[in-house]
Coordinates of C-alpha atoms in Angstrom, one line a residue:
Chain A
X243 CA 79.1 135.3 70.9
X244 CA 79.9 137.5 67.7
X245 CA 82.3 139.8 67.6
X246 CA 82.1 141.0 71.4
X247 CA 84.4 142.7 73.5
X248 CA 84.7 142.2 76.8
X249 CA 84.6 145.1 79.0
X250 CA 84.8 145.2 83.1
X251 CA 81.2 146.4 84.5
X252 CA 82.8 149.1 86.0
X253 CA 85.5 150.5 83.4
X254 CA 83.1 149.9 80.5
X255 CA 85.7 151.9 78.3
X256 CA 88.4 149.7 78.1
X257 CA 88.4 146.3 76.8
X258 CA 89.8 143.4 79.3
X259 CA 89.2 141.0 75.6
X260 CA 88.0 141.8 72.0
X261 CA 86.8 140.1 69.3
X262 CA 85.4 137.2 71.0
X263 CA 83.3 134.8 69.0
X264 CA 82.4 131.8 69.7
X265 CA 79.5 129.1 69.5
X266 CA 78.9 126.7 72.5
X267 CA 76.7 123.2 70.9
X268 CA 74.6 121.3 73.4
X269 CA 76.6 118.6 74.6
X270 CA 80.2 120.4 74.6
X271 CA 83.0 120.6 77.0
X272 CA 85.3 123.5 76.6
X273 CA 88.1 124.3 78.9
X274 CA 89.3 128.7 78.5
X275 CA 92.7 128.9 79.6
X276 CA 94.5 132.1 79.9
X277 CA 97.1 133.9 82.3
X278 CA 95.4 135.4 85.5
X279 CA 93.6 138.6 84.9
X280 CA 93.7 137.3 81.3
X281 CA 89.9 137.8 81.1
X282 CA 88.2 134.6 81.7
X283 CA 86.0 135.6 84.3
X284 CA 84.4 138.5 82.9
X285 CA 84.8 136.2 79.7
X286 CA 82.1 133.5 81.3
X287 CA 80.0 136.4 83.4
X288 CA 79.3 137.7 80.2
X289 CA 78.4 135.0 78.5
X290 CA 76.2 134.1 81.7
X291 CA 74.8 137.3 80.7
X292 CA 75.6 139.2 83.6
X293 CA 77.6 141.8 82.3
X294 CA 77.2 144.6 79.3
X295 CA 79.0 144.4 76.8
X296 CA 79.7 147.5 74.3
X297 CA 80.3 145.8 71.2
X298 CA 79.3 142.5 69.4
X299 CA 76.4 139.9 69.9
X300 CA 75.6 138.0 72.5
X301 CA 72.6 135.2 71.7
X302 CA 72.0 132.8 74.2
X303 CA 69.7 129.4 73.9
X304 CA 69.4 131.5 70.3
X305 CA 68.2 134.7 71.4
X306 CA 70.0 138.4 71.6
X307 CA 71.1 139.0 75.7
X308 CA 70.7 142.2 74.6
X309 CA 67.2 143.6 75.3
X310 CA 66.2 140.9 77.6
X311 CA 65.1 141.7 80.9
X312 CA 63.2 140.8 83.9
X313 CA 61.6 137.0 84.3
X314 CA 63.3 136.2 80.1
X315 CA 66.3 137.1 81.3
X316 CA 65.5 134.5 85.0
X317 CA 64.4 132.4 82.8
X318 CA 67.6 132.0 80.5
X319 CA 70.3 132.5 83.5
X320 CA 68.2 129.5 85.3
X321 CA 69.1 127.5 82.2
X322 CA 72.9 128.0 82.7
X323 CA 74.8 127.4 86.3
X324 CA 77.6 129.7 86.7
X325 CA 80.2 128.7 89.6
X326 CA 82.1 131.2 90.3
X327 CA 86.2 131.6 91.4
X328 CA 87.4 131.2 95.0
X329 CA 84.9 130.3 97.5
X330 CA 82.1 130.6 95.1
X331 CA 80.4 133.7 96.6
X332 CA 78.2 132.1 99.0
X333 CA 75.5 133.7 100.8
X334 CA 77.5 134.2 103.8
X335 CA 74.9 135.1 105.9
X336 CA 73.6 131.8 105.3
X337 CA 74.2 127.6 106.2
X338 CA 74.9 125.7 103.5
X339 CA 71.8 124.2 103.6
X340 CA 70.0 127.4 103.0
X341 CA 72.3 128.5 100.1
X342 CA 71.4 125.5 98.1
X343 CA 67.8 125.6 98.9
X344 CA 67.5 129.0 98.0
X345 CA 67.1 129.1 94.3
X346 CA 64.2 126.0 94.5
X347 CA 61.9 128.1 97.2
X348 CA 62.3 131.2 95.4
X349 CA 61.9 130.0 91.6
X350 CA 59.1 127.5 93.6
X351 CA 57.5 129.6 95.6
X352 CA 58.6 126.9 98.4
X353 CA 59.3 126.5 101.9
X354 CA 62.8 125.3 103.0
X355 CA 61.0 122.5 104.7
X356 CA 59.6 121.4 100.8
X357 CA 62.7 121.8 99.6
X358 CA 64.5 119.6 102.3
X359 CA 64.4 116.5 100.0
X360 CA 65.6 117.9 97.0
X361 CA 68.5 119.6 98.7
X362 CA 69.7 116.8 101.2
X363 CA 70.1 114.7 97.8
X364 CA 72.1 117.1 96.4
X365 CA 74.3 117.7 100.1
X366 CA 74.7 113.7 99.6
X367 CA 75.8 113.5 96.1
X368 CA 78.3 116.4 97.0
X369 CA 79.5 114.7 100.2
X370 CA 78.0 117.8 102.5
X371 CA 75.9 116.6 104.7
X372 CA 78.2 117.0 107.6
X373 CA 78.5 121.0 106.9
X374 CA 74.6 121.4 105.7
X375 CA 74.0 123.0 108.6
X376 CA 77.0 125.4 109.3
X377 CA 76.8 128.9 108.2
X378 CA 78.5 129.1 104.4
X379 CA 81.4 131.7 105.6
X380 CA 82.8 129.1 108.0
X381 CA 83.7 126.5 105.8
X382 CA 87.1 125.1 104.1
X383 CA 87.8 127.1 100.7
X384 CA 87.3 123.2 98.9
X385 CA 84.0 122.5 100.4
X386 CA 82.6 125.9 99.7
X387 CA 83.1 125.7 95.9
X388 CA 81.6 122.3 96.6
X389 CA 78.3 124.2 97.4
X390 CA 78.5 126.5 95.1
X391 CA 78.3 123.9 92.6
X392 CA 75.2 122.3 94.1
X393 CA 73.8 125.7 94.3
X394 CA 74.3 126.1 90.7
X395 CA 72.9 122.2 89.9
X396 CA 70.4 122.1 91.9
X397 CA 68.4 123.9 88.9
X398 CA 69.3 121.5 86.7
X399 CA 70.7 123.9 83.7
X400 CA 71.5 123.0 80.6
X401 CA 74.8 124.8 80.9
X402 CA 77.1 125.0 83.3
X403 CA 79.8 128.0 83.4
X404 CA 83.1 127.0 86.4
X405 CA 85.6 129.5 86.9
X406 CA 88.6 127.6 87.8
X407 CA 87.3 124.4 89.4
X408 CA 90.5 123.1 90.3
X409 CA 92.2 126.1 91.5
X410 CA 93.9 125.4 95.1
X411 CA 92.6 121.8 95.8
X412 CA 94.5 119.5 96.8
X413 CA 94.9 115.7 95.3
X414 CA 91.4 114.3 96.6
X415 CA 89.1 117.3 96.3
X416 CA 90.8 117.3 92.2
X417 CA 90.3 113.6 92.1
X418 CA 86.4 114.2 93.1
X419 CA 86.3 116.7 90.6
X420 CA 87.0 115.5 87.5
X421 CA 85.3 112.6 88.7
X422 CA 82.0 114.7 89.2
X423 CA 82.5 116.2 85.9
X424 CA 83.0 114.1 83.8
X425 CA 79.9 112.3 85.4
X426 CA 77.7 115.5 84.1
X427 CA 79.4 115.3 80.7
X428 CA 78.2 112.0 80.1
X429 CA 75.3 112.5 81.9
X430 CA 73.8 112.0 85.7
X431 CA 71.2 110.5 87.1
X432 CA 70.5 113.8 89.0
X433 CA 70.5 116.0 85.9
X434 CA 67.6 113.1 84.2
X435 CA 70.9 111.9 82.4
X436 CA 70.8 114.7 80.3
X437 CA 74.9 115.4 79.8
X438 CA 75.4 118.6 80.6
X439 CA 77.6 121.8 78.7
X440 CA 80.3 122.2 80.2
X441 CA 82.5 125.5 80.0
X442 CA 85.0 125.7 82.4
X443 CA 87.7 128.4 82.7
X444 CA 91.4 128.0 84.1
X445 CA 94.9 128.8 84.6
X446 CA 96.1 125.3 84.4
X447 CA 95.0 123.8 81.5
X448 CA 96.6 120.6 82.5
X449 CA 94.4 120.0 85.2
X450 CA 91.2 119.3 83.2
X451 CA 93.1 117.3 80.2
X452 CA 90.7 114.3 79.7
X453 CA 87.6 116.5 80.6
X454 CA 87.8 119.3 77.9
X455 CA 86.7 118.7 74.6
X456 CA 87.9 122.1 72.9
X457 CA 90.6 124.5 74.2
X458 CA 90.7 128.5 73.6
X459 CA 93.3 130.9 74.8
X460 CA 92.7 134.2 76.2
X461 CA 95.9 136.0 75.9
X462 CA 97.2 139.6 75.7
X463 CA 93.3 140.7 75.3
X464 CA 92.6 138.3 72.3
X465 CA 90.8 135.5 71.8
X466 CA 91.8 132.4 70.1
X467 CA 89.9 129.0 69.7
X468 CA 92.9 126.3 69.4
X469 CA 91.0 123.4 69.0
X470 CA 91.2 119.7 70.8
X471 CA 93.9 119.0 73.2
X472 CA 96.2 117.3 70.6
X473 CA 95.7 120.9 68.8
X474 CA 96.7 122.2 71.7
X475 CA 100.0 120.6 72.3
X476 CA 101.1 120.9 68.9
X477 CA 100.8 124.6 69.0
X478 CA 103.9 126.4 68.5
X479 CA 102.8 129.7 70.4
X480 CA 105.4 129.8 72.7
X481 CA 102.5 131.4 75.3
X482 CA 100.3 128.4 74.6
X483 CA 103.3 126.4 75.6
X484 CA 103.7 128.3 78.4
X485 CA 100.2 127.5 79.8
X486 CA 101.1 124.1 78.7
X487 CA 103.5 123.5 80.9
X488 CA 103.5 126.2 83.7
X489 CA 103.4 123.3 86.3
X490 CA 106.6 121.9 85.2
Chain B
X59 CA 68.6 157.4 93.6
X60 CA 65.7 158.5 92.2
X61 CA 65.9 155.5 89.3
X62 CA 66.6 153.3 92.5
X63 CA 63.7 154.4 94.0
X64 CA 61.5 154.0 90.9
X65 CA 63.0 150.5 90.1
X66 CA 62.3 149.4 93.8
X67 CA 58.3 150.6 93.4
X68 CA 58.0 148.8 89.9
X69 CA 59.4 145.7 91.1
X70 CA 57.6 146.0 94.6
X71 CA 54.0 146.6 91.7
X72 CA 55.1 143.9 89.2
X73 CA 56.3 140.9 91.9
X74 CA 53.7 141.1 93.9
X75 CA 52.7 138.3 95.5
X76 CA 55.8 136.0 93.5
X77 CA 57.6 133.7 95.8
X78 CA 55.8 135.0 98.3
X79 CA 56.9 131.8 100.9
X80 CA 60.4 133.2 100.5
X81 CA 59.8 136.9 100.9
X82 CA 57.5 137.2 103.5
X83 CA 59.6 135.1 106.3
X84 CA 62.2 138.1 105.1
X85 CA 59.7 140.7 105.5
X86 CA 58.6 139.3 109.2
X87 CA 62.3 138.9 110.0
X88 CA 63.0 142.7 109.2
X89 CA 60.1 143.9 111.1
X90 CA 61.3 141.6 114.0
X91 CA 64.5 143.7 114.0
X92 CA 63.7 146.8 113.2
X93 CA 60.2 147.1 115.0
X94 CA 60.0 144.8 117.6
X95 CA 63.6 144.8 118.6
X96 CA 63.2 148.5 118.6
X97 CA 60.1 148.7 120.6
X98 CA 62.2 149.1 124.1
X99 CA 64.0 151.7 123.1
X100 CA 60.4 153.6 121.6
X101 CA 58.8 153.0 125.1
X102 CA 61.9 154.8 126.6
X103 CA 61.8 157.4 124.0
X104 CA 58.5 158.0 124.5
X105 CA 58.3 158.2 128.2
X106 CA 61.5 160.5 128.1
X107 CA 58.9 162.8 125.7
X108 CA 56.2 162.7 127.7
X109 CA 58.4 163.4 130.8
X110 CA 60.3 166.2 129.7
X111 CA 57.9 167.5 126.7
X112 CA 54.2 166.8 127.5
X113 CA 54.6 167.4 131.1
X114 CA 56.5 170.2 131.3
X115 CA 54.4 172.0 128.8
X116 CA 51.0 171.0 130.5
X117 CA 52.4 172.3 133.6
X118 CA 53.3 175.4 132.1
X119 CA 50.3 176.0 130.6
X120 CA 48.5 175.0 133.8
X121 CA 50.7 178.3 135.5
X122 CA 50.2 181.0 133.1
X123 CA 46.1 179.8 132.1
X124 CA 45.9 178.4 129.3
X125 CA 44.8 174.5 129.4
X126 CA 43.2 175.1 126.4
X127 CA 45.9 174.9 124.3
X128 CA 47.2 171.7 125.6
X129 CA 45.7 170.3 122.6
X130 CA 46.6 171.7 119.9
X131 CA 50.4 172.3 121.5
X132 CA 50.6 168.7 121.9
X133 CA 48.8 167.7 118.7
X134 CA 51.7 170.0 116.9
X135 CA 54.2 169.1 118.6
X136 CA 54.2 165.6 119.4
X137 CA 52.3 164.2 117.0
X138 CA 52.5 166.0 114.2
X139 CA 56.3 166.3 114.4
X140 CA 58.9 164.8 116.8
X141 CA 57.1 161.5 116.9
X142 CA 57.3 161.0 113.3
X143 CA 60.8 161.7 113.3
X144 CA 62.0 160.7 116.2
X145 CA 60.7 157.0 115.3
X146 CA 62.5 157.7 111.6
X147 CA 65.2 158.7 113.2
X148 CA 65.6 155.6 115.8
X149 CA 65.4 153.0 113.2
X150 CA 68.1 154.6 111.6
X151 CA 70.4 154.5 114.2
X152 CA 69.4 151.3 115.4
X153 CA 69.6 149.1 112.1
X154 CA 70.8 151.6 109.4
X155 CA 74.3 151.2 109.1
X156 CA 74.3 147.4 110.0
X157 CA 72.0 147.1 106.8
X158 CA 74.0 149.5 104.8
X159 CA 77.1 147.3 105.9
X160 CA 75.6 144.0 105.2
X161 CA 74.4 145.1 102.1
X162 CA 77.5 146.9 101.1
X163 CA 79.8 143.8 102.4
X164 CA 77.6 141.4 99.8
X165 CA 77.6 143.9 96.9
X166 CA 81.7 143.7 97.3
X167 CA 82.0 139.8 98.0
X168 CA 80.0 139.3 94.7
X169 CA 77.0 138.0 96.3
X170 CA 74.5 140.2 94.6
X171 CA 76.1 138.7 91.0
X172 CA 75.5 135.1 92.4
X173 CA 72.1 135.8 93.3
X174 CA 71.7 137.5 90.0
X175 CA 73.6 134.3 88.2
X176 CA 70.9 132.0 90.1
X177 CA 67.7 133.8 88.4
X178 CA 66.7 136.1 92.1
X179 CA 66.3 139.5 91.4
X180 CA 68.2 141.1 93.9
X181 CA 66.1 143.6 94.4
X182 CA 63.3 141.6 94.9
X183 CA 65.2 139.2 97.2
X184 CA 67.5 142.0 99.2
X185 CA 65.8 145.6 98.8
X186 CA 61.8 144.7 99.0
X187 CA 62.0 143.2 102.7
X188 CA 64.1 145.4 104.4
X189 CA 61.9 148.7 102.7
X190 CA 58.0 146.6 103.8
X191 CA 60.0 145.6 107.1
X192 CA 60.8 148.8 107.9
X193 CA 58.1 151.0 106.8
X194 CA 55.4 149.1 108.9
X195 CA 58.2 148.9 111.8
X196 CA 58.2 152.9 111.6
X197 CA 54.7 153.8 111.2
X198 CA 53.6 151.2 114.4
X199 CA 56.6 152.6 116.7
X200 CA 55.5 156.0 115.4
X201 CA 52.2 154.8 116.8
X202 CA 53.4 153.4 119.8
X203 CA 55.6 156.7 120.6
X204 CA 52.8 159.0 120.7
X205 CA 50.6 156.9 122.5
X206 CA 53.7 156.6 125.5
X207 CA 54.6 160.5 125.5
X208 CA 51.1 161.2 125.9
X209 CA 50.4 158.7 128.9
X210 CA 54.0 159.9 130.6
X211 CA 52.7 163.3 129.7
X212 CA 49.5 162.9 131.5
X213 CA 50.9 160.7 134.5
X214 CA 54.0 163.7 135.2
X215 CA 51.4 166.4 134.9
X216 CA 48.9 164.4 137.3
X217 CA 51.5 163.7 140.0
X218 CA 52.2 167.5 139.9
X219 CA 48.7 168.6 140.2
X220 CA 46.9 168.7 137.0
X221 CA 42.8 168.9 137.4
X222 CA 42.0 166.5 134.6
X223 CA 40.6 163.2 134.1
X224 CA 42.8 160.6 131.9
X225 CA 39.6 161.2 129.5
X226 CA 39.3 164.9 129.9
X227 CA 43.0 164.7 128.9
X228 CA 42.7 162.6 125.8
X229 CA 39.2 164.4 124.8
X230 CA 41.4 167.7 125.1
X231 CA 43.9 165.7 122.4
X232 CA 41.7 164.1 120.4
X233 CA 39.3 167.5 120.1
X234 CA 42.1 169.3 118.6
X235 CA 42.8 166.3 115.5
X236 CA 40.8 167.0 112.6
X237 CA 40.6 163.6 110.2
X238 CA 42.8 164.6 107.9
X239 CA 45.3 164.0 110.8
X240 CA 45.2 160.5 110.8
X241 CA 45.8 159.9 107.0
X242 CA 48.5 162.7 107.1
X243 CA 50.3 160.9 110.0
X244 CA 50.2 157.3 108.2
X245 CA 51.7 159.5 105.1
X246 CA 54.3 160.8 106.5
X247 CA 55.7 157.6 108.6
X248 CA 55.4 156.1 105.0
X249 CA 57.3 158.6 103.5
X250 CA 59.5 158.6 106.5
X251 CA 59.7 154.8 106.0
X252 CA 60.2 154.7 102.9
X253 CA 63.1 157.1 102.3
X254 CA 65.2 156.1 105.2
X255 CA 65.1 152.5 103.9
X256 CA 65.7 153.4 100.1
X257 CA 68.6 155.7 101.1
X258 CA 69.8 152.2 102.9
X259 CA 69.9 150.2 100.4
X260 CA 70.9 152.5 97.9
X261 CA 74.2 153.0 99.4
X262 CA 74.6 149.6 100.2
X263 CA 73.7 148.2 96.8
X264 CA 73.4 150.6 93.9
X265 CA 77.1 151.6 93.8
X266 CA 79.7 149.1 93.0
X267 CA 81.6 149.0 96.4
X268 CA 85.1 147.6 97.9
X269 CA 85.6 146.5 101.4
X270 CA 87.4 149.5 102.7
X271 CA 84.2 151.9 101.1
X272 CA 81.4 150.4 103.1
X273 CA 82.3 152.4 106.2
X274 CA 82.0 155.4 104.6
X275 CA 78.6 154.6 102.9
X276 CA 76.9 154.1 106.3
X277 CA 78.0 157.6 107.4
X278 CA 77.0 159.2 104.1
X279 CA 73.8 156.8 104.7
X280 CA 73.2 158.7 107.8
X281 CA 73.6 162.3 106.8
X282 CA 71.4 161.8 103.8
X283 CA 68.8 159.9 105.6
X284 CA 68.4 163.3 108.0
X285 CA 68.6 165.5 105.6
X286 CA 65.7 163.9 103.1
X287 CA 63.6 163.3 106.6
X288 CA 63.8 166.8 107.5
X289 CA 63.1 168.2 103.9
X290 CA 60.3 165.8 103.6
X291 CA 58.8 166.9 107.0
X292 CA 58.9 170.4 105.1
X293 CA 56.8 169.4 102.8
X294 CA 54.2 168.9 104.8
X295 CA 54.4 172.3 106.8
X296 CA 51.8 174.0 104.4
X297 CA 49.5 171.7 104.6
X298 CA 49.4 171.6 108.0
X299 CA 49.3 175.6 107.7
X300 CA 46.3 175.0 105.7
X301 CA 44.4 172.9 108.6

């Protein structure tokens, strides 16, 4: 990103954050922290490409977002996994199974019954197998951003965009995550042991210490890259500090 | 709505046939519920028509002289007109605002942006089914309607009397269609078809949408449907003037 502000779809006038720019390398792990309503969301839909954004440059996998439509723009979104906040915006309407599935028989032109290998394995890995077959709107909060994540995996991308993964979980889901993670950051068996970029966005920063390589603050409609986690601690902003210890 | 409309028919042109195993169970699923599932109440419809529109008027006509114009009365009227809309009409009520709410309610829980985030065009995925489903449901109930009005028609006005043959009656019928009839009737149950589905999806998709809106869309969703039904079927009022 060069240079972009970003806007909400919907009040395209006023900037939410400007002057965002910022390179993600193959291989990376950054955590975004920020107050809520800070911006991080719109933050990692943009850079999923997902949203317009009125000024700056957006490149990803090297080329301009801007001007890219129809299967080139499939094509690049399939290359990055975005999970998104809460409950991960499952297809309600459908079982767990199915919301998993879906992006393999569409992208594949391929029955559910073709896919049913390739997305029990992914169930398993996640620990779902009990709720594969119970409609999506049903489930805990924990276990829905659970499929959401094998949803986005299950296209094995290259990058993979979480908007506040630990948000609300208790000790074990937590435990599982940052286990999981740190599993795709050095890279899984599942993913062809590729490691996988990760970007993921919270209020906590505390919570992924360990699994973020580089830190950046969105704050008061800025954006500021901080650097490692020692960086991060030694910063004297006292609203770094704040997100530093806002669990304390 | 009209860029809706024109972004639905290019992606309908330019996916044709892509991930076909995944759209077509959608498209079968849609006609399932709003053809099929709607078939009942069409055979009820009809029968009503044919009770209260097609045997009346034989049975008028049969008083005052004139069995001659049985055809082309009932060629107007019923086919040309009320089935049309009436079948239009129907599918709205019956699956129009559960569509415009489902569609609405997944537009404001973010779903659309996942499917969008996952590589599915959303119009592709959500928009093309439901206007194929319920296109081919309206122009077969359409189908189906006429043929029941006319059979109820024919049965009320037999029990009361009338002097014709089921084939003297359909010859009557079919003597007072030109061909240009039959393409004209599949025309306008597609354009019937087309823009009670679009105007469906349109306000259950197009506009950014809270919770507390959606009710409102499926009662605009309604009105407008009518209205564009009505002024549609007005645009074929010449040409019928013409035959």
């Amino acid at each position: 990103m060069r240079g972009v502000s970003v806007v909400h779809p919907e009040l395209p006038e006023k900037a939410v954050l400007t002057g965002v720019d910022w390179e993600v390398m193959a291989g990376d792990s950054w955590v975004i922290t920020g107050l809520e309503r800070s911006g991080k969301t719109l933050l990692l839909e943009t850079a999923a490409g997902l949203h317009p954004f009125p000024v700056g440059e957006v490149r990803l996998f090297g080329k301009p977002v801007t001007g890219m439509e129809g299967d080139e723009l499939a094509w690049v979104r399939r290359r990055m996994g975005l999970v998104f906040d809460g409950r991960g915006r499952l297809f309600t309407s459908q079982t767990v199974f199915e919301n998993v599935a879906l992006p393999l028989c569409y992208h594949g032109n391929r029955t559910l019954e073709e896919v049913t290998p390739e997305v029990w394995g992914w169930l398993e890995r996640m620990q779902l197998e009990s709720v594969a077959d119970q409609m999506s709107g049903r489930i805990g909060r924990a276990l829905a951003r659970r499929v959401a994540l094998a949803r986005a995996l299950v296209q094995k991308p290259e990058v993979l965009l979480i908007d506040n993964p630990m948000a609300g979980l208790d000790m074990e889901h937590a435990r599982w995550w940052r286990g999981f993670l740190g599993k795709l950051l050095k890279g899984d068996p599942a993913m062809e042991d590729r490691p996988v970029t990760l970007v993921l966005a919270t209020d906590s920063p505390r919570t992924l210490m360990g699994l973020g390589k580089r830190f950046a603050v969105t704050q008061a409609g800025h954006w500021h890259l901080v650097g490692d986690w020692s960086a991060f601690e030694r910063s004297e902003d006292p609203a770094f500090q704040g997100l530093l210890h806002d669990e304390e | 709505m009209g860029a809706f409309m024109l972004i639905t028919l290019g992606t309908m042109a330019t996916k044709y046939g892509k991930a076909s195993r995944v759209i077509r169970p959608l498209i079968q699923e849609q006609i399932l519920r709003a053809g099929i599932k709607v078939l009942p109440i069409i055979c009820f419809l009809g029968a009503a028509m044919g009770v209260v529109i097609v045997g009346q008027t034989v049975l008028l006509l049969m008083q005052v002289g004139q069995v001659q114009l049985m055809g082309p009365l009932l060629v107007t009227v019923v086919i040309r007109e009320l089935a049309p809309l009436t079948a239009a009409l129907v599918v709205l009520a019956r699956v129009g605002t559960a569509v415009v709410t489902e569609l609405g309610t997944s537009r404001a829980m973010g779903e659309v942006e996942a499917l969008e985030a996952l590589g599915v065009d959303p119009i592709h995925y959500l928009v093309i089914p439901r206007v194929v489903g319920f296109t081919v449901s309206i122009i077969c109930l359409t189908v189906y309607l006429i043929l029941f009005a006319l059979l109820t028609g024919y049965l009320m006005g037999f029990l009361r009397g009338m002097n014709l043959s089921l084939g003297e009656f359909g010859g009557m019928i079919a003597s007072a269609m030109s061909w240009v009839d039959f393409p004209l009737l599949g025309l306008k149950t597609l354009a019937f078809g087309l823009i009670a589905s679009l105007i469906m999806c349109y306000h259950g998709l197009a506009e950014p949408m809270l919770l507390e809106q959606v009710g409102r869309a499926t009662t605009r969703t309604v009105a407008h449907t009518v209205v564009a039904c009505l002024l549609c079927d007005a645009l074929f009022l010449p040409v019928y003037l013409l035959l």
